[in-house]
Short mmCIF file of C-alpha atoms in Angstrom, two decimals:
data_model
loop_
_atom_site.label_atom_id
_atom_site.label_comp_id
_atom_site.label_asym_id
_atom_site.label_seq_id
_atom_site.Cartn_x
_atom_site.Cartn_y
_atom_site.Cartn_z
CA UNK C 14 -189.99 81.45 33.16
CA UNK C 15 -189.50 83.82 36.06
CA UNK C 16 -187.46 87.43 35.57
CA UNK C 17 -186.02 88.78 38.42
CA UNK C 18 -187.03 92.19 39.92
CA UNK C 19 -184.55 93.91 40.70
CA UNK C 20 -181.76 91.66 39.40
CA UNK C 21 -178.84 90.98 42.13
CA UNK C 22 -176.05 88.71 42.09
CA UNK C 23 -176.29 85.59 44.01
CA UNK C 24 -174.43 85.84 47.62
CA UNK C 25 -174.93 89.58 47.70
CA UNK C 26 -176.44 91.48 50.82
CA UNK C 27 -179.31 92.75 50.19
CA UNK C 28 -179.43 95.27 53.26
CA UNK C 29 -178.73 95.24 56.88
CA UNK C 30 -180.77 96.84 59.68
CA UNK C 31 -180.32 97.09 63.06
CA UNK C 32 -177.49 100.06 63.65
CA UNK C 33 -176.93 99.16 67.66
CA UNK C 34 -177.99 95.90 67.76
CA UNK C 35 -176.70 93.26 66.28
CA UNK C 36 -177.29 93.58 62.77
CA UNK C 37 -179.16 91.62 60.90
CA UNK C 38 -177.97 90.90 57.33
CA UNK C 39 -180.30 89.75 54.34
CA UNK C 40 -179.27 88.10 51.27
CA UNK C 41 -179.66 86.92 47.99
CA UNK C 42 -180.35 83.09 47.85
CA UNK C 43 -178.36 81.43 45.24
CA UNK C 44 -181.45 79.82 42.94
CA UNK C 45 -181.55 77.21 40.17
CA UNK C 46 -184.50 77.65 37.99
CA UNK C 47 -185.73 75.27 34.82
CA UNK C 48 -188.58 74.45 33.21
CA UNK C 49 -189.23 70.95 33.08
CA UNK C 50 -192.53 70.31 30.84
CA UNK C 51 -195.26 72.61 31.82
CA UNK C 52 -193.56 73.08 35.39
CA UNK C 53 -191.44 75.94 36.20
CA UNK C 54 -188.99 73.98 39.30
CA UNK C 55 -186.76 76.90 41.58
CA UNK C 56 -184.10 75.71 43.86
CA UNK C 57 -182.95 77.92 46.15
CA UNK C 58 -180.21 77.80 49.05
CA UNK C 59 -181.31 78.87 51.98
CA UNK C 60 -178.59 77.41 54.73
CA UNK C 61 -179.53 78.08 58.18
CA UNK C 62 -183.53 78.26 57.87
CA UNK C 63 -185.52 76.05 59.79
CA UNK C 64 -188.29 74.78 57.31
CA UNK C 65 -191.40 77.23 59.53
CA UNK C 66 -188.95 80.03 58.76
CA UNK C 67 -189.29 79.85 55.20
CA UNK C 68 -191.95 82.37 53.45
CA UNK C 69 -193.03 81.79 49.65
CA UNK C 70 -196.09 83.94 48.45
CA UNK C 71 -197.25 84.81 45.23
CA UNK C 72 -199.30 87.85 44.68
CA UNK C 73 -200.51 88.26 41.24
CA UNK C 74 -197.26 87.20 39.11
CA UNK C 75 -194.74 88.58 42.02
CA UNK C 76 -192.95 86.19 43.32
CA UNK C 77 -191.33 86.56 46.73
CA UNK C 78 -188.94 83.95 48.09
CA UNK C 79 -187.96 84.71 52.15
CA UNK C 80 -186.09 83.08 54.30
CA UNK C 81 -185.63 83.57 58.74
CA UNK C 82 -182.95 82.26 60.04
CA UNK C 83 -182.45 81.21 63.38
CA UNK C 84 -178.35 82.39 64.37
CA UNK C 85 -176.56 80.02 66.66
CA UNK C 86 -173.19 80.25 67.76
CA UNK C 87 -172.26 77.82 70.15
CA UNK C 88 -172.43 79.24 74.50
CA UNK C 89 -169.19 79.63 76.01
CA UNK C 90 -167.26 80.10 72.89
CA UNK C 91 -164.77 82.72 71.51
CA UNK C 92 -164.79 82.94 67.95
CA UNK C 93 -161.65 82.16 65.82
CA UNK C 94 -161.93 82.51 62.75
CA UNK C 95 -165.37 83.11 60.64
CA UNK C 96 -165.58 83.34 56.52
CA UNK C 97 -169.41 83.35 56.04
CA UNK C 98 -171.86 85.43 57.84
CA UNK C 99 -175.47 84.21 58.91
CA UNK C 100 -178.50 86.27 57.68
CA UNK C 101 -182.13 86.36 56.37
CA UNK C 102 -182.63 85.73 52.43
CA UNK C 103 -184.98 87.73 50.21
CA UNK C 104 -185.49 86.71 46.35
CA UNK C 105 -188.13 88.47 44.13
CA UNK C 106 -189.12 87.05 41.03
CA UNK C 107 -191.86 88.03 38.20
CA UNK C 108 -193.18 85.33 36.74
CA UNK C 109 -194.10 85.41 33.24
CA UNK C 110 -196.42 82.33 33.12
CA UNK C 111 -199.81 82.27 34.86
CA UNK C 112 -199.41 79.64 37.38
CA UNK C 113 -201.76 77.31 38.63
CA UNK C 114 -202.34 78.50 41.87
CA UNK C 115 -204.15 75.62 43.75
CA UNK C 116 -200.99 73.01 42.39
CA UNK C 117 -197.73 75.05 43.93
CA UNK C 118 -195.67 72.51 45.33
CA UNK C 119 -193.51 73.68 48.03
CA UNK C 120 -190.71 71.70 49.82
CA UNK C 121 -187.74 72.80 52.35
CA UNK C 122 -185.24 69.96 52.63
CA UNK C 123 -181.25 70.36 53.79
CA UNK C 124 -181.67 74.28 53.79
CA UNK C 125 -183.04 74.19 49.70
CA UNK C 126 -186.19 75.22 49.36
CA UNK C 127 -187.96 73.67 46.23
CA UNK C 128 -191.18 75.23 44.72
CA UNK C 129 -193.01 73.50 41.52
CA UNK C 130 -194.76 75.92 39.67
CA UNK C 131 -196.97 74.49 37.35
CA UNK C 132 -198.74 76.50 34.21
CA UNK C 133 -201.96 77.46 34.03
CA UNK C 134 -204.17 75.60 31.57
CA UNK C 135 -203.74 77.43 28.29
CA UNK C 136 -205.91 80.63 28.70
CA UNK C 137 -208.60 80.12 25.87
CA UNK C 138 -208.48 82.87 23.79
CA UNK C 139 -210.89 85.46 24.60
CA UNK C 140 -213.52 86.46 21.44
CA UNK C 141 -214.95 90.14 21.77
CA UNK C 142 -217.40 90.51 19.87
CA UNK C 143 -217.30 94.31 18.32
CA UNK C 144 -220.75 96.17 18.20
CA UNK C 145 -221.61 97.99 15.34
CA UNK C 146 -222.80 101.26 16.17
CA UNK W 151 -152.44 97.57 4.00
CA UNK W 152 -155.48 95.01 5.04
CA UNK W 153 -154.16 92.70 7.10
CA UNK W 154 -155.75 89.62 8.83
CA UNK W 155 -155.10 89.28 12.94
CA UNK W 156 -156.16 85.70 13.38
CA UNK W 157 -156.12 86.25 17.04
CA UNK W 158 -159.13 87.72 18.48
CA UNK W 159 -156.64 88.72 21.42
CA UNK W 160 -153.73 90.72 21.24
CA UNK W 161 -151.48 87.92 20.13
CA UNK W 162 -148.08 89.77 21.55
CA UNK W 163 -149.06 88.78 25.09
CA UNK W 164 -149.00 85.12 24.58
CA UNK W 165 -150.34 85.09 28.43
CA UNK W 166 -153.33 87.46 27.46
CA UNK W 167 -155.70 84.11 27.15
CA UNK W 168 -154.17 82.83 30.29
CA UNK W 169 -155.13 85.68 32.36
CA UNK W 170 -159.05 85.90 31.05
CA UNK W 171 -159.34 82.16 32.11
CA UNK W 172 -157.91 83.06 35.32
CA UNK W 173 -160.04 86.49 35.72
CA UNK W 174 -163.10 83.98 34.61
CA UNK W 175 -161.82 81.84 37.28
CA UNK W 176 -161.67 84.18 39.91
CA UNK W 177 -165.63 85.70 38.88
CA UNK W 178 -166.55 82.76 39.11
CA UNK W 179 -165.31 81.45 42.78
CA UNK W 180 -165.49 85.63 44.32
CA UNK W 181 -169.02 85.76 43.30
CA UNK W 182 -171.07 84.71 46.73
CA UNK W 183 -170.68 86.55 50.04
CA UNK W 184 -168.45 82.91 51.18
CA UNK W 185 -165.40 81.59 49.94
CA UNK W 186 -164.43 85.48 49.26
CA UNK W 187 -161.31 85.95 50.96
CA UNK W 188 -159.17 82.43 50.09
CA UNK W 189 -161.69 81.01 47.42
CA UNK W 190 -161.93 77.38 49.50
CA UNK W 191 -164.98 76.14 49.75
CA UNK W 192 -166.76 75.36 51.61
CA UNK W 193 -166.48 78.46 53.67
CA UNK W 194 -166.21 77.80 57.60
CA UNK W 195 -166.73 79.44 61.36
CA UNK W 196 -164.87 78.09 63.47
CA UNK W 197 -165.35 79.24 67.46
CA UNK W 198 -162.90 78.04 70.41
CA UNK W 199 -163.68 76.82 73.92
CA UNK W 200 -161.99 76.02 76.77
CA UNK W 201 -160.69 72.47 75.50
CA UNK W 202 -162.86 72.08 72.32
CA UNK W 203 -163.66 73.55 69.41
CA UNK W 204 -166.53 73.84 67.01
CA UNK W 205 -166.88 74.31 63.11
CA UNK W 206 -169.87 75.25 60.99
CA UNK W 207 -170.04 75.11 57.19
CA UNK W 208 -173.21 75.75 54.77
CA UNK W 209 -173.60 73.02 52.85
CA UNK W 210 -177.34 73.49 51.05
CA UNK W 211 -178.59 70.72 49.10
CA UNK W 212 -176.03 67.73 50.65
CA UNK W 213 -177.81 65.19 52.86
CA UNK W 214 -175.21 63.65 55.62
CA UNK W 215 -174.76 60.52 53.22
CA UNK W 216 -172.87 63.14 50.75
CA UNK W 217 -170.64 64.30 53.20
CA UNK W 218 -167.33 62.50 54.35
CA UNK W 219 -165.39 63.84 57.79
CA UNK W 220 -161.82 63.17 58.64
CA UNK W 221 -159.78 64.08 61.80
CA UNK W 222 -155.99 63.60 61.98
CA UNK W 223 -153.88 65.24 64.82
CA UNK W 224 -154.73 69.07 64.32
CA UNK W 225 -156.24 68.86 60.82
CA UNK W 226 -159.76 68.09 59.66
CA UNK W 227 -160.82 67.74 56.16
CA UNK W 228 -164.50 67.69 55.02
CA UNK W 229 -165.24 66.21 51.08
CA UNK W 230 -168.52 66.17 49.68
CA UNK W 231 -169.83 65.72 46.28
CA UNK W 232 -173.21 67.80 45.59
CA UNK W 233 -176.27 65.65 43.94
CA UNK W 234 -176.55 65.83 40.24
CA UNK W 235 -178.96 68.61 39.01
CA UNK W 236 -181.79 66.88 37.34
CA UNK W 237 -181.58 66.18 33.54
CA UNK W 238 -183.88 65.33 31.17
CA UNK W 239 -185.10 66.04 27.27
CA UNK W 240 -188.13 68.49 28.53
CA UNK W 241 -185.71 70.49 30.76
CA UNK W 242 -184.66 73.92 30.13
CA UNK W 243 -182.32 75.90 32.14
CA UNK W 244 -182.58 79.63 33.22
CA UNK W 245 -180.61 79.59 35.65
CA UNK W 246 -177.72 77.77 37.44
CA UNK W 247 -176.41 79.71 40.31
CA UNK W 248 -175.92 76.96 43.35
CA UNK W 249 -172.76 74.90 44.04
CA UNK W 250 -172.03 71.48 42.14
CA UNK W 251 -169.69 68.70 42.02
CA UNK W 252 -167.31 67.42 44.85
CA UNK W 253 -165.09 69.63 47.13
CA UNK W 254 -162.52 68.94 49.45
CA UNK W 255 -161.29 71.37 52.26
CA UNK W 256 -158.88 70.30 54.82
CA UNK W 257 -158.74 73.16 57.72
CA UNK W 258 -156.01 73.39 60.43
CA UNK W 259 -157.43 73.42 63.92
CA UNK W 260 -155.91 75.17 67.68
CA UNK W 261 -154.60 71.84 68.65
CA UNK W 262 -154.84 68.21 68.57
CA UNK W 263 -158.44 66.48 68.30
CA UNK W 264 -159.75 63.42 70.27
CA UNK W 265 -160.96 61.32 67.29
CA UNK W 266 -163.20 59.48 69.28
CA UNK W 267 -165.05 62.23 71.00
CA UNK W 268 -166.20 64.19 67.81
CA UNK W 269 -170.18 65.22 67.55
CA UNK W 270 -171.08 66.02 64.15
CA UNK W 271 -174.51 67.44 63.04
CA UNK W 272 -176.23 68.51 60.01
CA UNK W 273 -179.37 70.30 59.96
CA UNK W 274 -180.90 72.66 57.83
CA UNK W 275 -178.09 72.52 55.46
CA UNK W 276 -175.65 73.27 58.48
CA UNK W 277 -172.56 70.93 59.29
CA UNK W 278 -172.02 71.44 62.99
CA UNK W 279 -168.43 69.68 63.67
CA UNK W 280 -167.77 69.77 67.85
CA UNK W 281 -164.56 68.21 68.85
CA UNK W 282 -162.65 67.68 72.36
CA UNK W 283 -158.76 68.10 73.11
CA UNK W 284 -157.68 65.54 74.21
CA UNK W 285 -156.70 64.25 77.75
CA UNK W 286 -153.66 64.14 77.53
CA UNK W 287 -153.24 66.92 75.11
CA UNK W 288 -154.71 70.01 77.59
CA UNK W 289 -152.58 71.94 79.40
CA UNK W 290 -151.42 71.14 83.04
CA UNK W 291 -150.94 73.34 85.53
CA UNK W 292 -148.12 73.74 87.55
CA UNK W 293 -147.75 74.64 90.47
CA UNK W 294 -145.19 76.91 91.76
CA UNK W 295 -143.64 76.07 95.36
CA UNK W 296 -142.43 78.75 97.29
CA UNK W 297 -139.02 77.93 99.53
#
């Protein structure tokens, strides 16, 4: 299963930059994660990202989930009202199962990205052989 | 004296139960950075032009089969049921923080909307909603004679 870095509630912002210019928010991606067989699946909402802004990489067992998006409001327009706010999304997860590297399956549909994570073949366990002295 | 409370709650406030659902309740729909203010969902942008308007809603995870526009006079309302998450005997949950099941959100525009001249897009998990004023709904001008 996956365990969360530094834990954060879904929605939240993660951290803006940018103190004259616009600034550009980051936040948590809502995320759906089960283990179906010997595949670990995560869902996560990323509304707003075009599918070449999306970054998934895996460094050892470190899981980082990132997402660009690409803000649009339409030309000529004043805005009225607004409830949500656009920004980036960063999710960092630890995976505790070794993961079959060469078999990630990663897919970006309707803002979700969708990653299949299968296991690792079961390590074989290692025998060390202990030298008398 | 031992005595027995057979409610785990302080069972003088008969609305003590009430209010925990409703504090649940309000956890559960305050949570994200949308919906925070009114708790509707799904939360929206609108901007204004000179004789149209244009609303935006996130909407991750719906294709534009799942979701069903209407337009009367000055009021839209956008309903949408989110997919099913996958089931299965060899599944096991760790987590289950995106949206499910249907919504409904009807949202009160600037003025009156030309039904036939609405562009809707969805892209990216983005509903785009552009609609006209119209003809005979924009404002004329007047003009003033002078004696």
């Amino acid at each position: 299963m996956a365990q969360e870095l530094t834990p954060q509630a879904a929605g939240t912002v993660v951290r803006s930059k940018g103190e004259t210019e616009p600034a550009t928010l980051t936040f948590t991606p809502a995320v759906d994660i089960f283990e179906k067989g010997d595949t670990t699946v995560i869902l996560a909402d990323m509304p707003g990202v075009a599918s070449d802004g999306v970054d998934v990489t895996l460094e050892r067992r470190v899981l980082t989930l990132r997402g660009t998006v690409k803000p649009h409001a339409p030309e000529g327009y004043r805005r009225l009202s607004s409830e949500y706010r656009e920004g980036d999304y960063l999710r960092v997860f630890t995976l505790s199962d070794e993961i079959n590297q060469a078999k990630i399956n990663a897919e970006f549909r309707n803002g979700v990205l969708r990653l299949e994570l299968p296991h690792a073949a079961e390590a074989k366990p290692k025998k060390i052989s202990v030298k008398a002295a | 004296m031992l005595q027995t409370n057979y409610f785990p709650w302080n069972y003088n406030d008969p609305f003590a139960d009430m209010r925990r659902l409703q504090g649940a309740m309000n956890r559960l729909f305050d949570g994200g950075r949308s919906s925070e203010r009114s708790g509707a969902y799904p939360s929206v942008n609108v901007w204004v032009g000179q004789d149209s308007v244009v609303m935006s809603a996130e909407l991750p995870g719906l294709t534009d089969q799942d979701i069903e526009l209407s337009v009367k006079d000055t009021m839209m309302s956008i309903r949408g049921t989110y997919p099913e998450p996958e089931t299965g005997d060899d599944i096991r949950w760790h987590r289950r923080e995106r949206p499910a099941g249907s919504f409904l959100r009807s949202i009160e525009l600037p003025f009156r909307i030309d039904p036939d001249h609405i562009d809707a897009r969805f892209e990216n998990g983005v509903l785009t909603v552009e609609m006209q004023r119209p003809e005979d709904d924009k404002p004329k001008h007047i003009k003033i004679k002078s004696s």
